[in-house]
PDB file of C-alpha atoms and ligand atoms in Angstrom:
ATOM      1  CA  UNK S  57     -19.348  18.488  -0.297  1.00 45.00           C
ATOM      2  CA  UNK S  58     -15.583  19.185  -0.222  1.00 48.00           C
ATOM      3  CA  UNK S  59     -14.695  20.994   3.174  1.00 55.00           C
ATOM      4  CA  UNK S  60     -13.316  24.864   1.950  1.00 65.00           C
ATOM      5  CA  UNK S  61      -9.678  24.737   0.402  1.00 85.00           C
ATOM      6  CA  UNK S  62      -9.233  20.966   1.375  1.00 95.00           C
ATOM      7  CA  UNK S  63      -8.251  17.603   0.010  1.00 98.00           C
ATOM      8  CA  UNK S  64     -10.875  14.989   0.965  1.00 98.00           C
ATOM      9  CA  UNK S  65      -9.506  11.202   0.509  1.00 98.00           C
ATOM     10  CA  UNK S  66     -12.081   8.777   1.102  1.00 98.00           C
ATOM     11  CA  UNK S  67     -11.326   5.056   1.450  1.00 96.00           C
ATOM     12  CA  UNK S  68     -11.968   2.522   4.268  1.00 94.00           C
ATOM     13  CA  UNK S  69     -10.076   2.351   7.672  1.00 92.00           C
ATOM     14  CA  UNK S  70      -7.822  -0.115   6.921  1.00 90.00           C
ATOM     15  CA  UNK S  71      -4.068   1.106   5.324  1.00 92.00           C
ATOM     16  CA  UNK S  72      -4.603  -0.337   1.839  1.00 88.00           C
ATOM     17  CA  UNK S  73      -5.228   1.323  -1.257  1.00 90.00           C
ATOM     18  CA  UNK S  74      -5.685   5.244   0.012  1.00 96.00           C
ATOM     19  CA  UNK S  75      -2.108   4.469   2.165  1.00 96.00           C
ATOM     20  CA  UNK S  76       0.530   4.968  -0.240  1.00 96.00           C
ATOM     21  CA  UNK S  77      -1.708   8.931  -1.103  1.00 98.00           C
ATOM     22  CA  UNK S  78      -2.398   9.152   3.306  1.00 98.00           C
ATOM     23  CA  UNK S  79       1.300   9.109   3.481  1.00 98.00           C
ATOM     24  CA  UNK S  80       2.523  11.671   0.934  1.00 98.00           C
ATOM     25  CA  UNK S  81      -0.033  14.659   1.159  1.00 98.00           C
ATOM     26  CA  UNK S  82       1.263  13.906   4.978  1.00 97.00           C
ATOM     27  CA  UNK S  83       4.957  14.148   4.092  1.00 98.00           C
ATOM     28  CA  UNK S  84       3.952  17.686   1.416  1.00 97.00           C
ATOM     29  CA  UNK S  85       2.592  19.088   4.333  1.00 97.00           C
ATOM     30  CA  UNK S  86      -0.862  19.001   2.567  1.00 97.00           C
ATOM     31  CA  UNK S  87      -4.030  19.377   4.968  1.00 95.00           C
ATOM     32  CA  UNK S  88      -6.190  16.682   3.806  1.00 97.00           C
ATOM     33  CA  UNK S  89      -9.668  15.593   5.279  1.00 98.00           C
ATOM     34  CA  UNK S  90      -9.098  11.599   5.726  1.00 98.00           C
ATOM     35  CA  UNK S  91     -12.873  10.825   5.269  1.00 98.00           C
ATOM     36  CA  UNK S  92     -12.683   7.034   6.458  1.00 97.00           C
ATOM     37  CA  UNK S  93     -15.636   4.195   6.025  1.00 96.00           C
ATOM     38  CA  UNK S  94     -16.844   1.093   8.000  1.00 92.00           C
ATOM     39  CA  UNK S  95     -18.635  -0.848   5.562  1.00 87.00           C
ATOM     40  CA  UNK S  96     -22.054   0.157   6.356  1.00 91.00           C
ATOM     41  CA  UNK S  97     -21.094   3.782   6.251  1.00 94.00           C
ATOM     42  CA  UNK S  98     -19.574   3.379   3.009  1.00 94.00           C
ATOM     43  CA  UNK S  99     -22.682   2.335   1.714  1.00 95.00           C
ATOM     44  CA  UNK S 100     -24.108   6.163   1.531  1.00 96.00           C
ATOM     45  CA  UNK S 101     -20.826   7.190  -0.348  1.00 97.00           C
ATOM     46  CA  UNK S 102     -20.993   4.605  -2.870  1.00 96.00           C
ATOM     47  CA  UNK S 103     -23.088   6.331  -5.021  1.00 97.00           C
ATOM     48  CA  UNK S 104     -21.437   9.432  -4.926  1.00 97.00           C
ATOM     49  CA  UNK S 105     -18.197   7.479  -6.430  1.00 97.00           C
ATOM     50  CA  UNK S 106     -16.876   8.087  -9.880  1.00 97.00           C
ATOM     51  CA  UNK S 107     -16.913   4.115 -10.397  1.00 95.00           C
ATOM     52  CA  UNK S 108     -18.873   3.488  -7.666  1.00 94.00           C
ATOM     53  CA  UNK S 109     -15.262   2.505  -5.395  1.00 94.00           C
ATOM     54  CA  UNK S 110     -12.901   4.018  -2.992  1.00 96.00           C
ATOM     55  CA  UNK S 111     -10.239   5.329  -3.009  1.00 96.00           C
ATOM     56  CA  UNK S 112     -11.506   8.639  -4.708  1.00 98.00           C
ATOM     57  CA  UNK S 113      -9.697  12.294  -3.633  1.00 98.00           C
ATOM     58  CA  UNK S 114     -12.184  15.017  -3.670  1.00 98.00           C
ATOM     59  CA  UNK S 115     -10.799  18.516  -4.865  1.00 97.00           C
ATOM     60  CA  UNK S 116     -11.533  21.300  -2.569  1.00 95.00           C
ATOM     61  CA  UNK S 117     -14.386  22.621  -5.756  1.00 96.00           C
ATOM     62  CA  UNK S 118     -16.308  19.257  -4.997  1.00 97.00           C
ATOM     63  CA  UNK S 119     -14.887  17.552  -8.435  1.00 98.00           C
ATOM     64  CA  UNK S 120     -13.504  13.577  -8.029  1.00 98.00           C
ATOM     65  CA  UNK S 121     -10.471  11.679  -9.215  1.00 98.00           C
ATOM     66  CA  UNK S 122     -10.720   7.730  -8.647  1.00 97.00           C
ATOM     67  CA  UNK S 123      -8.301   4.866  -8.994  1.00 94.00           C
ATOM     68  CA  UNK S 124      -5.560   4.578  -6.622  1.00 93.00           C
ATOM     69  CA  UNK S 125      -3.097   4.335  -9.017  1.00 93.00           C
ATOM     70  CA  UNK S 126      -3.900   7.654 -10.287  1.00 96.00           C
ATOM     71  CA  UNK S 127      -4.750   9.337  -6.774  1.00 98.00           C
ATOM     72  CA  UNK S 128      -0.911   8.685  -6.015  1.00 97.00           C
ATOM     73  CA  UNK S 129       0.587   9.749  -9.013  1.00 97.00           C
ATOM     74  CA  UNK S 130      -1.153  12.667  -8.787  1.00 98.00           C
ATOM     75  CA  UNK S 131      -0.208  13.263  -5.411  1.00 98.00           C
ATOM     76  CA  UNK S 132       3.295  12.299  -6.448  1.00 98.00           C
ATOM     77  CA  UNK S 133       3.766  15.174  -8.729  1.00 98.00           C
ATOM     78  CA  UNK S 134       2.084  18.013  -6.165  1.00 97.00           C
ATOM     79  CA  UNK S 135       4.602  17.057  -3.194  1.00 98.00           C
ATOM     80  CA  UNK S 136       7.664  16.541  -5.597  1.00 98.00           C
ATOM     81  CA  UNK S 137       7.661  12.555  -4.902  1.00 98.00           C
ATOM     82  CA  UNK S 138       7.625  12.294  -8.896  1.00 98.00           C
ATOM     83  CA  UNK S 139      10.748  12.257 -10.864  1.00 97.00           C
ATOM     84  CA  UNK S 140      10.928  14.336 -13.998  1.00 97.00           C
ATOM     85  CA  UNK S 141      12.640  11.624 -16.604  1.00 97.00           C
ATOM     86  CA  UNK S 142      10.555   9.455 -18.418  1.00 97.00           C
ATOM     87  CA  UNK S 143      12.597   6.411 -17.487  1.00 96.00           C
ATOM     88  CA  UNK S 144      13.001   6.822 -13.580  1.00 97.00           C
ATOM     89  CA  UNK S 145       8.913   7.245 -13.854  1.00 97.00           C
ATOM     90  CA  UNK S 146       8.930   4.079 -15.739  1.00 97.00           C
ATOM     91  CA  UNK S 147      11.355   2.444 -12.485  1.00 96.00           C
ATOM     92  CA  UNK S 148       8.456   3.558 -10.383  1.00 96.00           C
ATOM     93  CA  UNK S 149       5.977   2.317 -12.061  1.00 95.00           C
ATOM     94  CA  UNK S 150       8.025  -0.832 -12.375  1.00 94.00           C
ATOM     95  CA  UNK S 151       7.972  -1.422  -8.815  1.00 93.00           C
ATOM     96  CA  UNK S 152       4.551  -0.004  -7.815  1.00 92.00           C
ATOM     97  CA  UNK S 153       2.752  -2.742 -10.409  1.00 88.00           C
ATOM     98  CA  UNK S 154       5.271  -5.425  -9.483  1.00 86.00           C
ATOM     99  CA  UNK S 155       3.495  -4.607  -5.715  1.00 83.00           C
ATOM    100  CA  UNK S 156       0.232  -3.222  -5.884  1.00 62.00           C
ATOM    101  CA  UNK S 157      -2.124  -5.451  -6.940  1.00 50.00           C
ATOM    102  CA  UNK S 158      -2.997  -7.022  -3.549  1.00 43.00           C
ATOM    103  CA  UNK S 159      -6.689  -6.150  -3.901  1.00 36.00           C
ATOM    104  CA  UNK S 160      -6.670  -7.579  -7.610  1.00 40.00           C
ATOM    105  CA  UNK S 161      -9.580  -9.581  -8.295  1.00 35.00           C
ATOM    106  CA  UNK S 162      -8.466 -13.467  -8.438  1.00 35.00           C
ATOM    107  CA  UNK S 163     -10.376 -16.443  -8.882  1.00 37.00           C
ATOM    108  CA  UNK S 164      -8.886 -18.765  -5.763  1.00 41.00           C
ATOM    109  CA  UNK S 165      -8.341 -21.549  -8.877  1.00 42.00           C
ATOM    110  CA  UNK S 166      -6.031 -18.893 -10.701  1.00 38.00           C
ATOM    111  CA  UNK S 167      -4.321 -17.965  -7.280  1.00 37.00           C
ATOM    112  CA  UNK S 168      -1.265 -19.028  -8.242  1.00 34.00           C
ATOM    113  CA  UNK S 169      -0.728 -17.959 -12.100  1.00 38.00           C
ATOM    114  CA  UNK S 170      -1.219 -14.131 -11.701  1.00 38.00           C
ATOM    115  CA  UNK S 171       1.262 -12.191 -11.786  1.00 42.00           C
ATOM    116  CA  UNK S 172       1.224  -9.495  -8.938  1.00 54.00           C
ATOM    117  CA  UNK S 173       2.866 -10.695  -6.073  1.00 63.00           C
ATOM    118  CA  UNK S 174       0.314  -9.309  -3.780  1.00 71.00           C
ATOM    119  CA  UNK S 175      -2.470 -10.075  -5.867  1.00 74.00           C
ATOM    120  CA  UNK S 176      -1.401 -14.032  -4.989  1.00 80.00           C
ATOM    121  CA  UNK S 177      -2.984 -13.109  -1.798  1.00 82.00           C
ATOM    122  CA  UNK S 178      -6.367 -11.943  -2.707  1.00 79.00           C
ATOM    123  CA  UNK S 179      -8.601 -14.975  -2.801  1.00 82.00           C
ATOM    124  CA  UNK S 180      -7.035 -15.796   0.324  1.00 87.00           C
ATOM    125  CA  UNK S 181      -9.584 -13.422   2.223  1.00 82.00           C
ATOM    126  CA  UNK S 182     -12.548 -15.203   1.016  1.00 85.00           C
ATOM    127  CA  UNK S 183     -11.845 -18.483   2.647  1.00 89.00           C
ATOM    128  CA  UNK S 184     -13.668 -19.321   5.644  1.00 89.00           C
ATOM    129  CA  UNK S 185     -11.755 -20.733   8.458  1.00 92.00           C
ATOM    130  CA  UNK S 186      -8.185 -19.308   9.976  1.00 90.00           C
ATOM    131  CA  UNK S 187      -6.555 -22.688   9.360  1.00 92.00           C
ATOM    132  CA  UNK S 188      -8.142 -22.694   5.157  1.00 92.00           C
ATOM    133  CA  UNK S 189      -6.451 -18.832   4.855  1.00 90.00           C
ATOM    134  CA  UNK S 190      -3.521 -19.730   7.007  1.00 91.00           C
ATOM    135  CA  UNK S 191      -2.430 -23.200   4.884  1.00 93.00           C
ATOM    136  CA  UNK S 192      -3.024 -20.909   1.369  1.00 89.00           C
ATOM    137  CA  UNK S 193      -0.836 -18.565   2.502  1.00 88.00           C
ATOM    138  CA  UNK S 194       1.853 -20.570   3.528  1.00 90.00           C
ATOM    139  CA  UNK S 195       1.580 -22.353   0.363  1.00 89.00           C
ATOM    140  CA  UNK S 196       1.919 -18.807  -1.169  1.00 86.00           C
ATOM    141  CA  UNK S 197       4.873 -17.923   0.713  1.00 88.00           C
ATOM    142  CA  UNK S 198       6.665 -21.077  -0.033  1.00 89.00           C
ATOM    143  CA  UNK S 199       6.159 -21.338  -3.917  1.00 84.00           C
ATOM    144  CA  UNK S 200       5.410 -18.251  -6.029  1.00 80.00           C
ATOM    145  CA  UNK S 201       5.141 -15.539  -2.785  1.00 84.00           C
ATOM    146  CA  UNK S 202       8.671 -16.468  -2.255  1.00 88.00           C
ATOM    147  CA  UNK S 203       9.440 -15.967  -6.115  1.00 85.00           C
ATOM    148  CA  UNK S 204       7.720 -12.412  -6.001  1.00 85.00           C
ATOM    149  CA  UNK S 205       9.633 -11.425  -3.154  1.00 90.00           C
ATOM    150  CA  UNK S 206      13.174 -12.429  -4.178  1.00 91.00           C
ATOM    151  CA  UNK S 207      12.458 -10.346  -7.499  1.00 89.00           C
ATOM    152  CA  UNK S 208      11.601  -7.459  -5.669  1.00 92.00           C
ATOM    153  CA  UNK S 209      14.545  -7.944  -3.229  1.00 94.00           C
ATOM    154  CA  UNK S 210      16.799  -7.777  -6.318  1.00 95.00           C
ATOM    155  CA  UNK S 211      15.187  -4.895  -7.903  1.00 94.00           C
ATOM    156  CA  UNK S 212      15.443  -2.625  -4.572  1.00 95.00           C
ATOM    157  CA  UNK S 213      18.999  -3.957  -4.096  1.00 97.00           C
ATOM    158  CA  UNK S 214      19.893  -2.701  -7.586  1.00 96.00           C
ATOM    159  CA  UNK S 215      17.985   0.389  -7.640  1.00 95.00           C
ATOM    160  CA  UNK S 216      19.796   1.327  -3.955  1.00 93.00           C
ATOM    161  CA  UNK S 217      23.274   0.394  -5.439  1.00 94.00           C
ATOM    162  CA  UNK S 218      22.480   2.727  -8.326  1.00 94.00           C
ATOM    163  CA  UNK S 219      20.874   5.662  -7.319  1.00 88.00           C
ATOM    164  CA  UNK S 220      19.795   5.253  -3.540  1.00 93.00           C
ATOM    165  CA  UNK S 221      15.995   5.069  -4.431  1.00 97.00           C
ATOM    166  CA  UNK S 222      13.951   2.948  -6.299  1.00 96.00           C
ATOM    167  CA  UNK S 223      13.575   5.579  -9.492  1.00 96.00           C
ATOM    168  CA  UNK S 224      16.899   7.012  -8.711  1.00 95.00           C
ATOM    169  CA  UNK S 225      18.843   9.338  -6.373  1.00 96.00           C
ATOM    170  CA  UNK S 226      15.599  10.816  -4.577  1.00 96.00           C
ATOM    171  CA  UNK S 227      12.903   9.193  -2.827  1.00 97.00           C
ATOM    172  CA  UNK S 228       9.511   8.685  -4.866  1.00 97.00           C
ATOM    173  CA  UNK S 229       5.816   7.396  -4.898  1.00 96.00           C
ATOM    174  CA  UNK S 230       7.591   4.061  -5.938  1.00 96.00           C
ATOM    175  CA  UNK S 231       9.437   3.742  -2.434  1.00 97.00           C
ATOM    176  CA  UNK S 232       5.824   4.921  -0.570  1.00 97.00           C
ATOM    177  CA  UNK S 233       3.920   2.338  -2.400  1.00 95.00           C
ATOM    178  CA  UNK S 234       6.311  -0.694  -1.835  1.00 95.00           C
ATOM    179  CA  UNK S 235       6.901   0.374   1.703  1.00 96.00           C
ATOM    180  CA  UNK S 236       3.004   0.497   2.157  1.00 95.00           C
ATOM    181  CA  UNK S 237       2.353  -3.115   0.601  1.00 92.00           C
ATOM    182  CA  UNK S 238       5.247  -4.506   2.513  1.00 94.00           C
ATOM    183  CA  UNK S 239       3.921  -3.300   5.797  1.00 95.00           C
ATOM    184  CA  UNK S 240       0.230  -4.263   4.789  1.00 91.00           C
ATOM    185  CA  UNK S 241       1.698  -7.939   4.131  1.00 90.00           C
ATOM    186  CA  UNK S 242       2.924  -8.177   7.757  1.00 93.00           C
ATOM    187  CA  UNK S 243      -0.183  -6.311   9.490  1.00 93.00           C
ATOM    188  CA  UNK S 244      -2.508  -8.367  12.398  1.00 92.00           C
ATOM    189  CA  UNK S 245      -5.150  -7.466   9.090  1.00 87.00           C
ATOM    190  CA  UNK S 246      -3.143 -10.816   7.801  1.00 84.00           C
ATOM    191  CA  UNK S 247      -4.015 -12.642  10.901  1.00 86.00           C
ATOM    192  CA  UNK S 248      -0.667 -13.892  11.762  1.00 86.00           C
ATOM    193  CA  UNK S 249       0.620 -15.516   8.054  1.00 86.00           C
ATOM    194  CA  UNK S 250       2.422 -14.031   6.639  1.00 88.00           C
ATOM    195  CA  UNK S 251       3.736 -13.450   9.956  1.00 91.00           C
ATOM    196  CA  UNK S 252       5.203 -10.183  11.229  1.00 94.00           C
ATOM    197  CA  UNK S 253       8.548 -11.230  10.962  1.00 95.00           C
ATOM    198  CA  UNK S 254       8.624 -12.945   7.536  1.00 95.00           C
ATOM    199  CA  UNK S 255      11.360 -10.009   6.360  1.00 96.00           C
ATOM    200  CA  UNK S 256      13.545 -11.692   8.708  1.00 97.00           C
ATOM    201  CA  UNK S 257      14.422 -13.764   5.684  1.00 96.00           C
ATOM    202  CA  UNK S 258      14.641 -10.688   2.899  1.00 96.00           C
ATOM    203  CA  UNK S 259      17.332  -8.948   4.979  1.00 98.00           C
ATOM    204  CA  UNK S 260      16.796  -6.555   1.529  1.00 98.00           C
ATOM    205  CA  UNK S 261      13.510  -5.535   1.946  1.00 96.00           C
ATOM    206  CA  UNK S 262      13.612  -5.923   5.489  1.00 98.00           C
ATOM    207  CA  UNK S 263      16.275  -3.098   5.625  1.00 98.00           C
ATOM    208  CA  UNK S 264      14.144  -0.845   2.719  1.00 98.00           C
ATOM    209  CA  UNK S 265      10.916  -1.274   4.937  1.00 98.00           C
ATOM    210  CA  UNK S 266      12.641   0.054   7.497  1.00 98.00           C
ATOM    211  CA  UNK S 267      14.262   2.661   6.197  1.00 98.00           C
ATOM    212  CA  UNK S 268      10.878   4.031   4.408  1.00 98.00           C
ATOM    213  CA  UNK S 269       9.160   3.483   7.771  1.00 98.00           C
ATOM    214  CA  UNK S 270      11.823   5.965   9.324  1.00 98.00           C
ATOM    215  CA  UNK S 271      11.168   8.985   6.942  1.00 98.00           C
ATOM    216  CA  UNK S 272       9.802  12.284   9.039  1.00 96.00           C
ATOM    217  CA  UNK S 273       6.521  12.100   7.631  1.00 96.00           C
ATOM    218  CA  UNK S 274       6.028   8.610   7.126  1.00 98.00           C
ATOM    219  CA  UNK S 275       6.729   8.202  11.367  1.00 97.00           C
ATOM    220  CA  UNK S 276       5.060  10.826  11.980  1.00 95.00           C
ATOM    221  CA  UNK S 277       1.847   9.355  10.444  1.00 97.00           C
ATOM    222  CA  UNK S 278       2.399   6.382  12.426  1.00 97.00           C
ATOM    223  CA  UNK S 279       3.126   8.249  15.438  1.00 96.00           C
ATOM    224  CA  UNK S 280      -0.671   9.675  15.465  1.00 95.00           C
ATOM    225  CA  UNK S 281      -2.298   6.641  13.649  1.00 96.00           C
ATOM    226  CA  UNK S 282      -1.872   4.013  16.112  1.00 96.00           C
ATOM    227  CA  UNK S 283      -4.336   1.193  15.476  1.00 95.00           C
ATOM    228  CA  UNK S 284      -2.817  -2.289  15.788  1.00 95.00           C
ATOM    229  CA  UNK S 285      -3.896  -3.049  12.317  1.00 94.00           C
ATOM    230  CA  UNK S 286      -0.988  -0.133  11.367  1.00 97.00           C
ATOM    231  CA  UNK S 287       1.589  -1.530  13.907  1.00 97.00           C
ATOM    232  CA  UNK S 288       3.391  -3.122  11.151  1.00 97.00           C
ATOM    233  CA  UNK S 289       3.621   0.050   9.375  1.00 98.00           C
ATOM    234  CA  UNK S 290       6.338   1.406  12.225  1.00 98.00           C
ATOM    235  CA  UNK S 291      10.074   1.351  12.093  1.00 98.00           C
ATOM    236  CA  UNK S 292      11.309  -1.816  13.060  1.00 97.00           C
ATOM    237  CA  UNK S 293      12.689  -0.267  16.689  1.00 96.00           C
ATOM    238  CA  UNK S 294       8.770   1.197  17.474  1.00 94.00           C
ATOM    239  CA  UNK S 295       6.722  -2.087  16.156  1.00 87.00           C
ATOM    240  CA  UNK S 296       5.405  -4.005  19.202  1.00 71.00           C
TER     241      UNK S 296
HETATM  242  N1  LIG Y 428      -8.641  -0.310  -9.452  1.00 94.27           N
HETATM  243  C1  LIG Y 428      -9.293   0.377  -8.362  1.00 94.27           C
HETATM  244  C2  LIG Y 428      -9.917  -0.665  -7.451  1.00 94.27           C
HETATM  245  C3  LIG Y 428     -10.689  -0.054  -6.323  1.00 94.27           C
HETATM  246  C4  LIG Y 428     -11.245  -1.099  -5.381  1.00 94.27           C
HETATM  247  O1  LIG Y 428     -11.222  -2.330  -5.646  1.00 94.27           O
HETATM  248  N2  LIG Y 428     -11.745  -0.616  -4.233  1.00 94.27           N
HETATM  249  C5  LIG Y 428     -12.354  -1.476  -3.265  1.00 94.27           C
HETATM  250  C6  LIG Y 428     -11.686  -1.329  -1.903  1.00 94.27           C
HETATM  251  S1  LIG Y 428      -9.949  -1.767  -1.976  1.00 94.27           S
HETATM  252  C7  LIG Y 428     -13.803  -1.026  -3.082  1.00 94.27           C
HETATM  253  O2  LIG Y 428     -14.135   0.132  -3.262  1.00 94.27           O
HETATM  254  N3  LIG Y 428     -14.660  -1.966  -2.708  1.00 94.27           N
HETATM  255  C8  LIG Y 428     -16.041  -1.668  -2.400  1.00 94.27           C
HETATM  256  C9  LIG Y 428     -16.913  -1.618  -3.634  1.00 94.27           C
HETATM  257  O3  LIG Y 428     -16.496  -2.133  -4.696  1.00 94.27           O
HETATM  258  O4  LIG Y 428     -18.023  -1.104  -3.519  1.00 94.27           O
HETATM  259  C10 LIG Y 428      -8.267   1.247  -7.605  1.00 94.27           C
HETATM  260  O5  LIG Y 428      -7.088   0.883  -7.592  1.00 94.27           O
HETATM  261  O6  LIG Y 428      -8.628   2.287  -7.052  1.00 94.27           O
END
């Protein structure tokens, strides 16, 4: 049962999918209840779940919309963070696909033919030891990571000559959603590889991280959401 005249946004604690929609009802000002799960309280919620996932955003009438891809754009459009032509949506969406499928299903055989960059990373959280995870991910730093990150280096360097943002001269969902995988790629949740300074070496999107991460609302979220696993999320000057 929605809370009277409030957003609910359920997902887990950790800043992954519900992130990118956390940050932007923040930024519109919009009260929102952040209804967060451990896995075993998740469990009651389930059930309750459009497609039986999180994230979902509950309407303040009780109703459900699922898919984080659709959660954000429609989040997007209520705080302005969506732009009105066809083709600087289409930028966006360019960029926020290139990024967000980090939680994409992957077989760990396929791990290195998919085609989301962050998606590379999924089967990765399956293996069992540190040093299994910690070897795969180098691996997928040093081959196809490194591809996926050069290509989005030279997308956000074009976009910023051209217009500022990535879908033009204003700032958009696109810019939230890249800024939140970026950050989630460097966060202790990663266990040290990537490691926290791997933008060191994408001066690029080292310099578009930070500049995301120093938005009002987006600090401000930070500012009051101060788990370690969201240290990476900071600007550059506040991260431990
Ligand atoms: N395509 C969906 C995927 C949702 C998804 O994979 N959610 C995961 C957490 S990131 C989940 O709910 N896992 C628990 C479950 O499947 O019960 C989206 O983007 O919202």
């Amino acid at each position: 049962m929605s809370s009277q005249g409030r957003y609910r946004l359920h997902y887990f604690t950790y800043p992954a999918r519900a992130e990118p929609a956390r940050l932007m009802l923040t930024i519109g000002n919009i009260p929102f209840d952040d209804v967060t799960y451990t896995p075993e309280s998740y469990a009651e919620f389930k059930p309750k779940a459009p497609f039986g996932q999180v994230p979902v955003l509950e309407f303040p009438d009780g109703s459900m919309l699922a898919q984080g891809g659709a959660i954000d754009r429609y989040v997007a459009k209520l705080v302005g963070l969506c732009p009105a032509d066809p083709l600087a949506v289409a930028r966006a969406d360019e960029a926020a696909f290139h990024v967000e499928d980090f939680f994409a299903t992957a077989h760990p055989e396929a791990a290195f033919h998919v085609e989301d960059f962050f998606a590379l990373f999924r089967p990765t959280w399956y293996m069992s030891t540190a040093e299994e995870k910690a070897a795969a991910r180098r691996a997928i730093l040093e081959g196809p990571g490194r591809d996926k990150l050069l290509s989005l280096s030279r997308l956000i360097e074009e976009a910023e000559a051209a217009g500022g943002w990535i879908a033009g001269d204003k700032m958009s969902y696109a810019d939230i959603i890249v800024f939140a995988n970026l950050s989630l790629l460097i966060s202790p949740a990663m266990e040290g590889t990537p490691p926290p300074n791997l933008y060191d070496q994408y001066p690029v999107l080292k310099a578009f991280r930070d500049r995301v991460a120093r938005v009002p609302g987006v600090r401000e979220f930070y500012r009051t959401h101060t788990e370690p696993i969201r240290s990476s999320f900071r600007p550059d000057s506040e991260r431990a």
